[in-house]
mmCIF file of C-alpha atoms and ligand atoms in Angstrom:
data_model
loop_
_atom_site.group_PDB
_atom_site.id
_atom_site.type_symbol
_atom_site.label_atom_id
_atom_site.label_comp_id
_atom_site.label_asym_id
_atom_site.label_seq_id
_atom_site.Cartn_x
_atom_site.Cartn_y
_atom_site.Cartn_z
ATOM 1 C CA MET U 1 13.813 -10.392 -13.999
ATOM 2 C CA ARG U 2 15.450 -6.994 -14.362
ATOM 3 C CA ILE U 3 12.700 -4.502 -13.649
ATOM 4 C CA GLY U 4 12.598 -0.713 -13.984
ATOM 5 C CA MET U 5 10.162 1.022 -11.623
ATOM 6 C CA THR U 6 8.921 4.590 -12.010
ATOM 7 C CA CYS U 7 6.658 6.422 -9.573
ATOM 8 C CA TYR U 8 6.096 9.749 -7.869
ATOM 9 C CA PRO U 9 8.703 9.671 -5.126
ATOM 10 C CA SER U 10 6.910 12.038 -2.741
ATOM 11 C CA ALA U 11 4.505 10.862 -0.052
ATOM 12 C CA GLY U 12 1.450 9.304 -1.681
ATOM 13 C CA GLY U 13 -0.077 5.883 -2.032
ATOM 14 C CA SER U 14 1.109 5.183 -5.571
ATOM 15 C CA GLY U 15 4.736 5.902 -4.617
ATOM 16 C CA VAL U 16 4.408 3.785 -1.483
ATOM 17 C CA VAL U 17 2.978 0.867 -3.480
ATOM 18 C CA ALA U 18 5.713 1.110 -6.135
ATOM 19 C CA THR U 19 8.467 1.283 -3.514
ATOM 20 C CA GLU U 20 7.079 -1.607 -1.532
ATOM 21 C CA LEU U 21 6.598 -3.649 -4.701
ATOM 22 C CA GLY U 22 10.223 -3.030 -5.671
ATOM 23 C CA ARG U 23 11.435 -4.130 -2.226
ATOM 24 C CA GLN U 24 9.276 -7.228 -2.228
ATOM 25 C CA LEU U 25 10.345 -8.200 -5.759
ATOM 26 C CA GLU U 26 13.993 -7.788 -4.793
ATOM 27 C CA ARG U 27 13.466 -10.193 -1.886
ATOM 28 C CA ARG U 28 12.070 -12.636 -4.413
ATOM 29 C CA GLY U 29 15.267 -12.516 -6.459
ATOM 30 C CA HIS U 30 14.621 -9.760 -9.004
ATOM 31 C CA VAL U 31 16.819 -6.774 -9.791
ATOM 32 C CA ILE U 32 15.063 -3.427 -9.394
ATOM 33 C CA HIS U 33 15.960 -0.033 -10.856
ATOM 34 C CA PHE U 34 13.936 2.928 -9.589
ATOM 35 C CA ILE U 35 13.828 5.818 -12.047
ATOM 36 C CA SER U 36 12.406 9.125 -10.801
ATOM 37 C CA TYR U 37 13.285 12.746 -9.993
ATOM 38 C CA ASP U 38 13.908 11.938 -6.358
ATOM 39 C CA GLN U 39 14.571 8.934 -4.176
ATOM 40 C CA PRO U 40 11.201 7.334 -3.292
ATOM 41 C CA PHE U 41 10.415 8.538 0.216
ATOM 42 C CA ARG U 42 10.175 5.140 1.848
ATOM 43 C CA LEU U 43 13.181 3.638 0.082
ATOM 44 C CA HIS U 44 15.974 3.597 2.633
ATOM 45 C CA ASP U 45 17.388 0.113 2.608
ATOM 46 C CA PHE U 46 19.456 -0.142 -0.542
ATOM 47 C CA THR U 47 20.869 -3.498 -1.454
ATOM 48 C CA ARG U 48 22.979 -4.708 -4.364
ATOM 49 C CA ASN U 49 19.833 -5.410 -6.316
ATOM 50 C CA VAL U 50 17.939 -2.173 -5.753
ATOM 51 C CA SER U 51 19.250 0.998 -7.308
ATOM 52 C CA TYR U 52 17.933 4.455 -7.927
ATOM 53 C CA HIS U 53 18.535 6.539 -11.060
ATOM 54 C CA GLN U 54 17.805 10.223 -10.757
ATOM 55 C CA VAL U 55 16.159 12.126 -13.589
ATOM 56 C CA GLU U 56 17.654 15.585 -14.024
ATOM 57 C CA VAL U 57 15.646 18.171 -15.925
ATOM 58 C CA PRO U 58 17.909 20.890 -17.319
ATOM 59 C CA THR U 59 16.514 24.398 -16.992
ATOM 60 C CA TYR U 60 16.536 26.914 -19.812
ATOM 61 C CA PRO U 61 14.974 30.389 -19.928
ATOM 62 C CA LEU U 62 12.751 29.297 -22.807
ATOM 63 C CA PHE U 63 11.099 26.558 -20.752
ATOM 64 C CA LYS U 64 8.143 27.908 -18.857
ATOM 65 C CA TYR U 65 7.438 24.261 -17.895
ATOM 66 C CA PRO U 66 10.524 22.049 -17.485
ATOM 67 C CA PRO U 67 10.023 19.039 -19.829
ATOM 68 C CA TYR U 68 10.166 16.281 -17.188
ATOM 69 C CA LEU U 69 8.336 13.810 -19.424
ATOM 70 C CA LEU U 70 11.164 13.965 -21.972
ATOM 71 C CA ALA U 71 14.002 13.797 -19.461
ATOM 72 C CA LEU U 72 12.304 10.814 -17.839
ATOM 73 C CA ALA U 73 11.911 9.065 -21.220
ATOM 74 C CA ASN U 74 15.588 9.659 -21.927
ATOM 75 C CA LYS U 75 16.611 8.230 -18.538
ATOM 76 C CA MET U 76 14.294 5.241 -18.945
ATOM 77 C CA ALA U 77 15.839 4.412 -22.325
ATOM 78 C CA GLU U 78 19.363 4.808 -20.912
ATOM 79 C CA VAL U 79 18.694 2.602 -17.882
ATOM 80 C CA ALA U 80 16.844 0.008 -19.964
ATOM 81 C CA LEU U 81 19.778 -0.204 -22.357
ATOM 82 C CA TYR U 82 22.667 -0.261 -19.892
ATOM 83 C CA GLU U 83 20.966 -2.283 -17.172
ATOM 84 C CA GLN U 84 19.397 -4.685 -19.685
ATOM 85 C CA LEU U 85 15.889 -4.232 -18.314
ATOM 86 C CA ASP U 86 13.340 -6.865 -19.207
ATOM 87 C CA ILE U 87 10.399 -4.739 -18.276
ATOM 88 C CA LEU U 88 9.557 -1.241 -17.079
ATOM 89 C CA HIS U 89 6.711 -0.801 -14.601
ATOM 90 C CA VAL U 90 5.267 2.703 -14.321
ATOM 91 C CA HIS U 91 2.937 3.755 -11.524
ATOM 92 C CA TYR U 92 0.420 6.531 -12.235
ATOM 93 C CA ALA U 93 -0.295 7.054 -15.918
ATOM 94 C CA ILE U 94 0.468 10.777 -16.143
ATOM 95 C CA PRO U 95 3.095 11.390 -17.441
ATOM 96 C CA HIS U 96 4.916 8.125 -16.703
ATOM 97 C CA ALA U 97 3.162 5.979 -19.304
ATOM 98 C CA ALA U 98 3.887 8.577 -21.998
ATOM 99 C CA SER U 99 7.581 8.628 -21.045
ATOM 100 C CA ALA U 100 7.717 4.824 -21.081
ATOM 101 C CA TYR U 101 6.080 4.745 -24.495
ATOM 102 C CA LEU U 102 8.692 7.175 -25.823
ATOM 103 C CA ALA U 103 11.535 5.207 -24.250
ATOM 104 C CA ARG U 104 10.268 1.998 -25.820
ATOM 105 C CA GLN U 105 9.995 3.629 -29.263
ATOM 106 C CA MET U 106 13.450 5.215 -28.929
ATOM 107 C CA LEU U 107 15.027 1.864 -28.148
ATOM 108 C CA ALA U 108 13.123 0.099 -30.919
ATOM 109 C CA SER U 109 14.425 2.562 -33.486
ATOM 110 C CA ARG U 110 17.945 2.351 -32.065
ATOM 111 C CA ASN U 111 17.908 -1.430 -32.180
ATOM 112 C CA LYS U 112 16.334 -1.550 -35.622
ATOM 113 C CA GLY U 113 14.573 -4.664 -34.434
ATOM 114 C CA ARG U 114 17.794 -6.512 -33.575
ATOM 115 C CA ALA U 115 17.784 -6.414 -29.797
ATOM 116 C CA ARG U 116 14.931 -7.467 -27.545
ATOM 117 C CA ARG U 117 12.217 -4.935 -27.210
ATOM 118 C CA LEU U 118 11.540 -3.127 -23.942
ATOM 119 C CA ARG U 119 8.024 -3.805 -22.624
ATOM 120 C CA PHE U 120 6.227 -1.508 -20.253
ATOM 121 C CA VAL U 121 3.429 -2.074 -17.794
ATOM 122 C CA THR U 122 1.262 0.749 -16.457
ATOM 123 C CA THR U 123 -0.492 0.607 -13.092
ATOM 124 C CA LEU U 124 -3.426 2.982 -12.735
ATOM 125 C CA HIS U 125 -3.808 4.282 -9.191
ATOM 126 C CA GLY U 126 -6.878 6.469 -9.238
ATOM 127 C CA THR U 127 -6.682 10.186 -9.731
ATOM 128 C CA ASP U 128 -4.652 9.563 -12.902
ATOM 129 C CA ILE U 129 -8.033 8.376 -14.239
ATOM 130 C CA THR U 130 -10.800 9.723 -12.013
ATOM 131 C CA LEU U 131 -9.641 13.340 -11.639
ATOM 132 C CA VAL U 132 -6.643 14.423 -13.674
ATOM 133 C CA GLY U 133 -6.747 11.811 -16.429
ATOM 134 C CA SER U 134 -10.297 12.541 -17.485
ATOM 135 C CA GLU U 135 -9.573 16.285 -17.899
ATOM 136 C CA PRO U 136 -9.915 17.207 -21.594
ATOM 137 C CA SER U 137 -6.291 18.418 -21.551
ATOM 138 C CA PHE U 138 -5.081 14.897 -20.794
ATOM 139 C CA SER U 139 -7.765 12.387 -21.737
ATOM 140 C CA GLU U 140 -6.649 11.591 -25.317
ATOM 141 C CA MET U 141 -3.065 11.125 -24.168
ATOM 142 C CA VAL U 142 -4.077 8.916 -21.249
ATOM 143 C CA ALA U 143 -6.224 6.697 -23.510
ATOM 144 C CA PHE U 144 -3.396 6.468 -26.047
ATOM 145 C CA THR U 145 -0.741 5.502 -23.514
ATOM 146 C CA ILE U 146 -3.014 2.948 -21.840
ATOM 147 C CA ASN U 147 -3.642 1.357 -25.232
ATOM 148 C CA GLN U 148 0.064 1.449 -26.037
ATOM 149 C CA SER U 149 1.137 -0.148 -22.753
ATOM 150 C CA ASP U 150 2.186 -3.776 -23.054
ATOM 151 C CA GLY U 151 0.123 -4.475 -19.950
ATOM 152 C CA VAL U 152 -2.160 -2.427 -17.719
ATOM 153 C CA THR U 153 -3.264 -3.043 -14.151
ATOM 154 C CA ALA U 154 -5.671 -1.171 -11.889
ATOM 155 C CA VAL U 155 -5.523 -1.210 -8.104
ATOM 156 C CA SER U 156 -9.215 -2.052 -7.693
ATOM 157 C CA GLU U 157 -12.046 -3.510 -9.672
ATOM 158 C CA SER U 158 -13.899 -0.233 -9.261
ATOM 159 C CA LEU U 159 -11.024 1.679 -10.892
ATOM 160 C CA ARG U 160 -10.784 -0.899 -13.678
ATOM 161 C CA LEU U 161 -14.477 -0.464 -14.498
ATOM 162 C CA GLU U 162 -14.333 3.318 -14.257
ATOM 163 C CA THR U 163 -11.340 3.391 -16.609
ATOM 164 C CA MET U 164 -13.178 1.228 -19.145
ATOM 165 C CA GLU U 165 -16.208 3.551 -18.930
ATOM 166 C CA THR U 166 -14.190 6.769 -19.180
ATOM 167 C CA PHE U 167 -11.928 5.931 -22.111
ATOM 168 C CA SER U 168 -12.269 4.122 -25.349
ATOM 169 C CA LEU U 169 -9.758 1.319 -24.829
ATOM 170 C CA THR U 170 -8.452 -1.612 -26.784
ATOM 171 C CA ARG U 171 -6.127 -2.826 -24.045
ATOM 172 C CA GLU U 172 -7.375 -5.211 -21.377
ATOM 173 C CA ILE U 173 -6.976 -4.003 -17.787
ATOM 174 C CA VAL U 174 -6.224 -6.502 -15.031
ATOM 175 C CA THR U 175 -7.044 -5.776 -11.390
ATOM 176 C CA ILE U 176 -4.174 -6.354 -8.974
ATOM 177 C CA PRO U 177 -4.980 -4.821 -5.585
ATOM 178 C CA ASN U 178 -2.534 -3.006 -3.358
ATOM 179 C CA PHE U 179 -0.943 -4.921 -0.518
ATOM 180 C CA ILE U 180 0.825 -4.624 2.850
ATOM 181 C CA ASP U 181 3.662 -6.455 4.504
ATOM 182 C CA PRO U 182 1.935 -7.953 7.582
ATOM 183 C CA ASP U 183 5.217 -7.988 9.525
ATOM 184 C CA GLU U 184 5.727 -4.289 9.020
ATOM 185 C CA TYR U 185 2.092 -3.333 9.538
ATOM 186 C CA ARG U 186 1.079 -4.925 12.822
ATOM 187 C CA ARG U 187 0.010 -3.592 16.149
ATOM 188 C CA GLU U 188 2.991 -3.020 18.366
ATOM 189 C CA ALA U 189 1.578 -0.451 20.719
ATOM 190 C CA SER U 190 3.726 0.590 23.603
ATOM 191 C CA PRO U 191 1.925 2.539 26.364
ATOM 192 C CA GLU U 192 4.707 5.163 26.181
ATOM 193 C CA ASP U 193 4.117 5.772 22.472
ATOM 194 C CA ARG U 194 0.441 6.233 23.099
ATOM 195 C CA ARG U 195 1.000 8.487 26.090
ATOM 196 C CA ALA U 196 3.157 10.738 23.920
ATOM 197 C CA LEU U 197 0.086 11.436 21.787
ATOM 198 C CA ALA U 198 -2.978 11.186 24.011
ATOM 199 C CA ASP U 199 -4.121 11.051 27.633
ATOM 200 C CA ASP U 200 -4.882 7.604 29.065
ATOM 201 C CA ASP U 201 -8.610 8.241 29.073
ATOM 202 C CA GLU U 202 -8.722 9.716 25.546
ATOM 203 C CA LYS U 203 -9.735 7.705 22.482
ATOM 204 C CA LEU U 204 -7.363 8.304 19.599
ATOM 205 C CA ILE U 205 -8.877 8.923 16.168
ATOM 206 C CA LEU U 206 -6.573 9.102 13.172
ATOM 207 C CA HIS U 207 -6.681 10.603 9.702
ATOM 208 C CA VAL U 208 -3.785 10.215 7.265
ATOM 209 C CA SER U 209 -3.771 11.802 3.810
ATOM 210 C CA ASN U 210 -2.239 14.305 1.436
ATOM 211 C CA PHE U 211 -4.821 16.944 2.491
ATOM 212 C CA ARG U 212 -6.134 17.457 -1.029
ATOM 213 C CA PRO U 213 -9.784 18.498 -1.585
ATOM 214 C CA VAL U 214 -10.697 14.914 -2.557
ATOM 215 C CA LYS U 215 -9.869 13.799 1.022
ATOM 216 C CA ARG U 216 -12.451 16.163 2.610
ATOM 217 C CA VAL U 217 -10.360 16.982 5.653
ATOM 218 C CA ASP U 218 -13.025 19.462 6.816
ATOM 219 C CA ALA U 219 -15.456 16.516 7.012
ATOM 220 C CA VAL U 220 -12.883 14.628 9.125
ATOM 221 C CA VAL U 221 -12.913 17.470 11.634
ATOM 222 C CA GLN U 222 -16.731 17.698 11.531
ATOM 223 C CA ILE U 223 -17.073 13.979 12.308
ATOM 224 C CA PHE U 224 -14.557 14.302 15.103
ATOM 225 C CA ALA U 225 -16.304 17.348 16.615
ATOM 226 C CA ARG U 226 -19.550 15.363 16.868
ATOM 227 C CA VAL U 227 -17.748 12.409 18.469
ATOM 228 C CA ALA U 228 -15.929 14.703 20.887
ATOM 229 C CA ARG U 229 -19.269 15.996 22.174
ATOM 230 C CA GLU U 230 -20.010 12.496 23.438
ATOM 231 C CA ILE U 231 -16.698 10.971 24.458
ATOM 232 C CA LYS U 232 -13.253 12.123 25.438
ATOM 233 C CA ALA U 233 -11.211 11.821 22.264
ATOM 234 C CA ARG U 234 -8.314 13.305 20.355
ATOM 235 C CA LEU U 235 -7.915 13.617 16.594
ATOM 236 C CA LEU U 236 -4.502 13.025 15.062
ATOM 237 C CA MET U 237 -4.169 14.569 11.601
ATOM 238 C CA VAL U 238 -1.174 13.135 9.755
ATOM 239 C CA GLY U 239 0.102 14.472 6.439
ATOM 240 C CA ASP U 240 0.331 17.762 4.644
ATOM 241 C CA GLY U 241 -1.207 19.408 1.615
ATOM 242 C CA PRO U 242 -3.250 22.309 0.300
ATOM 243 C CA ASP U 243 -6.248 21.810 2.626
ATOM 244 C CA LEU U 244 -4.284 21.770 5.865
ATOM 245 C CA PRO U 245 -5.352 25.390 6.658
ATOM 246 C CA LEU U 246 -8.971 24.405 5.942
ATOM 247 C CA ALA U 247 -8.755 21.626 8.539
ATOM 248 C CA ARG U 248 -7.235 24.006 11.089
ATOM 249 C CA ARG U 249 -9.951 26.604 10.462
ATOM 250 C CA GLU U 250 -12.666 23.975 10.781
ATOM 251 C CA ALA U 251 -11.227 22.810 14.110
ATOM 252 C CA GLU U 252 -11.246 26.436 15.376
ATOM 253 C CA ARG U 253 -14.756 27.051 14.083
ATOM 254 C CA LEU U 254 -16.122 23.948 15.782
ATOM 255 C CA GLY U 255 -14.295 24.663 19.038
ATOM 256 C CA VAL U 256 -12.167 21.501 19.038
ATOM 257 C CA ALA U 257 -8.777 22.958 18.107
ATOM 258 C CA ASP U 258 -7.313 21.949 21.482
ATOM 259 C CA ARG U 259 -8.326 18.323 20.805
ATOM 260 C CA VAL U 260 -6.763 18.111 17.349
ATOM 261 C CA THR U 261 -3.065 17.434 16.817
ATOM 262 C CA PHE U 262 -1.544 18.157 13.416
ATOM 263 C CA LEU U 263 1.527 15.967 13.068
ATOM 264 C CA GLY U 264 2.504 16.890 9.495
ATOM 265 C CA GLN U 265 4.201 14.458 7.154
ATOM 266 C CA GLN U 266 5.330 11.260 8.884
ATOM 267 C CA GLU U 267 7.268 8.346 7.453
ATOM 268 C CA GLU U 268 6.720 5.760 10.169
ATOM 269 C CA VAL U 269 2.969 5.522 9.959
ATOM 270 C CA ALA U 270 2.812 1.912 11.229
ATOM 271 C CA GLY U 271 3.730 3.192 14.704
ATOM 272 C CA LEU U 272 0.911 5.724 14.574
ATOM 273 C CA PHE U 273 -1.663 3.144 13.474
ATOM 274 C CA SER U 274 -0.487 1.007 16.368
ATOM 275 C CA VAL U 275 -1.711 3.520 18.931
ATOM 276 C CA ALA U 276 -4.921 4.547 17.143
ATOM 277 C CA ASP U 277 -8.448 3.389 17.952
ATOM 278 C CA LEU U 278 -10.118 4.398 14.703
ATOM 279 C CA LEU U 279 -9.318 5.711 11.214
ATOM 280 C CA LEU U 280 -11.538 8.280 9.480
ATOM 281 C CA LEU U 281 -11.492 8.464 5.677
ATOM 282 C CA PRO U 282 -14.554 10.360 4.401
ATOM 283 C CA SER U 283 -13.048 10.923 0.914
ATOM 284 C CA GLU U 284 -15.036 12.085 -2.066
ATOM 285 C CA LYS U 285 -13.244 9.492 -4.234
ATOM 286 C CA GLU U 286 -10.795 6.758 -3.338
ATOM 287 C CA SER U 287 -9.795 4.203 -5.913
ATOM 288 C CA PHE U 288 -8.304 1.949 -3.239
ATOM 289 C CA GLY U 289 -7.523 3.722 0.045
ATOM 290 C CA LEU U 290 -4.123 2.283 0.927
ATOM 291 C CA VAL U 291 -4.186 4.074 4.253
ATOM 292 C CA ALA U 292 -7.348 2.145 5.216
ATOM 293 C CA LEU U 293 -5.558 -1.120 4.470
ATOM 294 C CA GLU U 294 -2.480 -0.087 6.473
ATOM 295 C CA ALA U 295 -4.698 0.856 9.419
ATOM 296 C CA MET U 296 -6.661 -2.396 9.209
ATOM 297 C CA ALA U 297 -3.450 -4.416 9.210
ATOM 298 C CA CYS U 298 -2.604 -2.717 12.520
ATOM 299 C CA GLY U 299 -5.988 -3.657 13.959
ATOM 300 C CA VAL U 300 -7.612 -0.259 13.467
ATOM 301 C CA PRO U 301 -11.275 -0.267 12.363
ATOM 302 C CA VAL U 302 -12.141 2.173 9.593
ATOM 303 C CA ILE U 303 -15.026 4.578 9.109
ATOM 304 C CA ALA U 304 -15.039 5.770 5.533
ATOM 305 C CA SER U 305 -17.011 6.758 2.441
ATOM 306 C CA ARG U 306 -18.697 4.119 0.365
ATOM 307 C CA VAL U 307 -16.912 5.203 -2.821
ATOM 308 C CA GLY U 308 -14.551 3.748 -5.411
ATOM 309 C CA GLY U 309 -12.505 0.795 -4.207
ATOM 310 C CA LEU U 310 -13.163 1.276 -0.474
ATOM 311 C CA PRO U 311 -15.900 -1.395 -0.311
ATOM 312 C CA GLU U 312 -13.413 -3.867 -1.862
ATOM 313 C CA VAL U 313 -10.771 -2.996 0.714
ATOM 314 C CA VAL U 314 -12.747 -2.442 3.892
ATOM 315 C CA GLY U 315 -15.793 -4.600 3.283
ATOM 316 C CA ASP U 316 -18.746 -3.362 5.308
ATOM 317 C CA LYS U 317 -19.861 -3.809 8.901
ATOM 318 C CA GLN U 318 -17.003 -5.973 10.171
ATOM 319 C CA ALA U 319 -13.585 -4.423 9.758
ATOM 320 C CA GLY U 320 -15.094 -1.055 9.014
ATOM 321 C CA PHE U 321 -18.242 0.890 8.274
ATOM 322 C CA LEU U 322 -19.012 2.752 5.063
ATOM 323 C CA TYR U 323 -21.448 5.594 4.418
ATOM 324 C CA PRO U 324 -22.179 8.051 1.611
ATOM 325 C CA PRO U 325 -19.455 10.740 1.814
ATOM 326 C CA GLU U 326 -21.842 13.511 2.857
ATOM 327 C CA ARG U 327 -23.280 11.541 5.812
ATOM 328 C CA VAL U 328 -20.879 12.877 8.416
ATOM 329 C CA ASP U 329 -23.701 12.516 10.966
ATOM 330 C CA ARG U 330 -23.888 8.751 10.455
ATOM 331 C CA MET U 331 -20.117 8.365 10.411
ATOM 332 C CA ALA U 332 -19.900 10.260 13.719
ATOM 333 C CA LYS U 333 -22.686 8.210 15.295
ATOM 334 C CA LYS U 334 -20.993 4.952 14.339
ATOM 335 C CA ALA U 335 -17.590 6.192 15.488
ATOM 336 C CA ALA U 336 -18.940 7.133 18.916
ATOM 337 C CA GLN U 337 -20.830 3.838 19.210
ATOM 338 C CA LEU U 338 -17.762 1.803 18.361
ATOM 339 C CA LEU U 339 -15.447 3.725 20.663
ATOM 340 C CA ARG U 340 -17.874 3.392 23.563
ATOM 341 C CA ASP U 341 -18.426 -0.344 23.167
ATOM 342 C CA GLU U 342 -15.193 -2.133 23.948
ATOM 343 C CA SER U 343 -16.326 -5.563 22.852
ATOM 344 C CA LYS U 344 -17.659 -4.331 19.473
ATOM 345 C CA HIS U 345 -14.470 -2.356 18.979
ATOM 346 C CA ARG U 346 -12.296 -5.384 19.724
ATOM 347 C CA LYS U 347 -14.308 -7.514 17.287
ATOM 348 C CA ALA U 348 -13.911 -4.915 14.537
ATOM 349 C CA ALA U 349 -10.176 -4.577 15.246
ATOM 350 C CA ILE U 350 -9.670 -8.337 14.944
ATOM 351 C CA ALA U 351 -11.757 -8.477 11.756
ATOM 352 C CA ALA U 352 -9.717 -5.599 10.315
ATOM 353 C CA ARG U 353 -6.369 -7.339 10.832
ATOM 354 C CA ARG U 354 -7.780 -10.640 9.595
ATOM 355 C CA ARG U 355 -9.183 -9.114 6.402
ATOM 356 C CA ALA U 356 -5.997 -7.150 5.685
ATOM 357 C CA ILE U 357 -3.661 -10.104 5.962
ATOM 358 C CA GLY U 358 -6.108 -12.644 4.545
ATOM 359 C CA GLN U 359 -6.746 -10.756 1.336
ATOM 360 C CA PHE U 360 -4.033 -8.176 0.865
ATOM 361 C CA SER U 361 -0.751 -9.516 2.196
ATOM 362 C CA ALA U 362 2.328 -9.100 0.010
ATOM 363 C CA SER U 363 2.803 -12.863 -0.239
ATOM 364 C CA ARG U 364 -0.583 -13.121 -1.930
ATOM 365 C CA ILE U 365 -0.406 -10.078 -4.231
ATOM 366 C CA VAL U 366 3.243 -9.733 -5.323
ATOM 367 C CA PRO U 367 3.239 -13.102 -7.170
ATOM 368 C CA GLN U 368 0.300 -11.735 -9.198
ATOM 369 C CA TYR U 369 2.600 -9.001 -10.506
ATOM 370 C CA GLU U 370 5.347 -11.521 -11.285
ATOM 371 C CA GLU U 371 2.869 -13.656 -13.180
ATOM 372 C CA PHE U 372 1.579 -10.575 -15.000
ATOM 373 C CA TYR U 373 5.112 -9.569 -16.084
ATOM 374 C CA ARG U 374 5.737 -13.103 -17.342
ATOM 375 C CA ARG U 375 2.552 -13.058 -19.378
ATOM 376 C CA VAL U 376 3.443 -9.695 -20.897
ATOM 377 C CA LEU U 377 6.967 -10.860 -21.736
ATOM 378 C CA ALA U 378 5.703 -14.084 -23.266
ATOM 379 C CA ARG U 379 3.515 -12.244 -25.792
ATOM 380 C CA PRO U 380 5.107 -11.407 -29.134
ATOM 381 C CA PRO U 381 5.849 -7.663 -29.459
ATOM 382 C CA GLU U 382 3.004 -5.770 -31.118
ATOM 383 C CA VAL U 383 4.921 -2.952 -32.819
HETATM 384 O O1 LIG B 1 -4.816 10.572 -3.820
HETATM 385 C C1 LIG B 1 -4.093 10.905 -4.747
HETATM 386 O O2 LIG B 1 -4.370 11.760 -5.563
HETATM 387 C C2 LIG B 1 -2.762 10.296 -4.871
HETATM 388 C C3 LIG B 1 -2.734 8.868 -5.300
HETATM 389 C C4 LIG B 1 -1.362 8.477 -4.938
HETATM 390 O O3 LIG B 1 -0.468 8.622 -5.750
HETATM 391 O O4 LIG B 1 -1.188 8.091 -3.815
HETATM 392 O O5 LIG B 1 -3.693 8.064 -4.593
HETATM 393 C C5 LIG B 1 -4.311 7.055 -5.323
HETATM 394 O O6 LIG B 1 -3.498 5.880 -5.320
HETATM 395 C C6 LIG B 1 -3.401 5.174 -4.080
HETATM 396 C C7 LIG B 1 -2.484 3.967 -4.251
HETATM 397 O O7 LIG B 1 -2.983 3.058 -5.181
HETATM 398 C C8 LIG B 1 -4.793 4.748 -3.612
HETATM 399 O O8 LIG B 1 -4.696 4.066 -2.385
HETATM 400 C C9 LIG B 1 -5.670 5.997 -3.452
HETATM 401 O O9 LIG B 1 -6.976 5.562 -3.135
HETATM 402 C C10 LIG B 1 -5.693 6.788 -4.736
HETATM 403 N N1 LIG B 1 -6.370 8.071 -4.473
HETATM 404 C C11 LIG B 1 -7.580 8.357 -4.950
HETATM 405 O O10 LIG B 1 -8.212 7.603 -5.666
HETATM 406 C C12 LIG B 1 -8.132 9.682 -4.553
#
């Protein structure tokens, strides 16, 4: 198939999933065209069958807000036409599904029904529904573009159900979970790598996110501070975002600043998971929690909130342990327990890797997308 793929190219789970999906589909013989304002941040290895089309948004003094949605629609239509796309897959509904809808309508009117019709599939990732999408300023548009999509997927069953509850929808939503490549995400810890980040007798606790309020990075530091009272440990904070100063202040306030390392944005996270002993993810909401899956695949047990799709990803009490988001006390107690007990920790680490590759490996999930595209393409066009 010839597949167009649109996502946010900056660091973030939805962009990572889209990029990885494109790469995996290319390996399975498909031709992939990424369409976005920047090159997706983990897309380095171009091949003949993966290309990237940049969306340029012209500036004009009249535009207080540059009309990206329109420029994207224009580029989608152009790429679909000249690259003979069979299907366009957009990740994150806002504004990508609206642009895809416009592109499809533009091509339909251009073709006057003669040429084959572009179909588009929308994958919902989470905050496009649970936070931003349900805002009154967006909700009607999100519902409309979901209903207008030729196919819609959600990254967890929890997100699928929440979407159905939030919007009045006529379109069926299919759950296709996120995935990892088990060869890329595996534990390959070298003692030197670990020594570069922590002392030999320090346990290494990791948090990776975009440091938005929904991630509760202050709670990460609070959990760590409690653990650090009991065992020698270091917290590695990976990523960047608006709440980074909050995390720093919290570390100062709790007197653990010298035990917290802020690494900023990192591309090669698999290497970091490989040296970590535990991942903390006390988010307020998390439709899937890709970072938990990546950590698990590298044999890192997870302590996280029991919210959204996390129970589907982590399970409970084997590969990881889930608590209500506000129970930082219980998360800290469990973290300390696990880090102190080597045999329990090893069992959890093995269960984490087993669950990640058993349920979420690319070879299991990517064919579900291929099958979904085929089903969408086999249906007669609706408009
Ligand atoms: O967290 C965000 O706001 C960004 C968004 C993204 O684009 O990465 O994250 C969502 O999509 C990820 C990929 O499917 C999921 O793993 C995250 O759980 C989800 N974030 C939330 O639901 C908060």
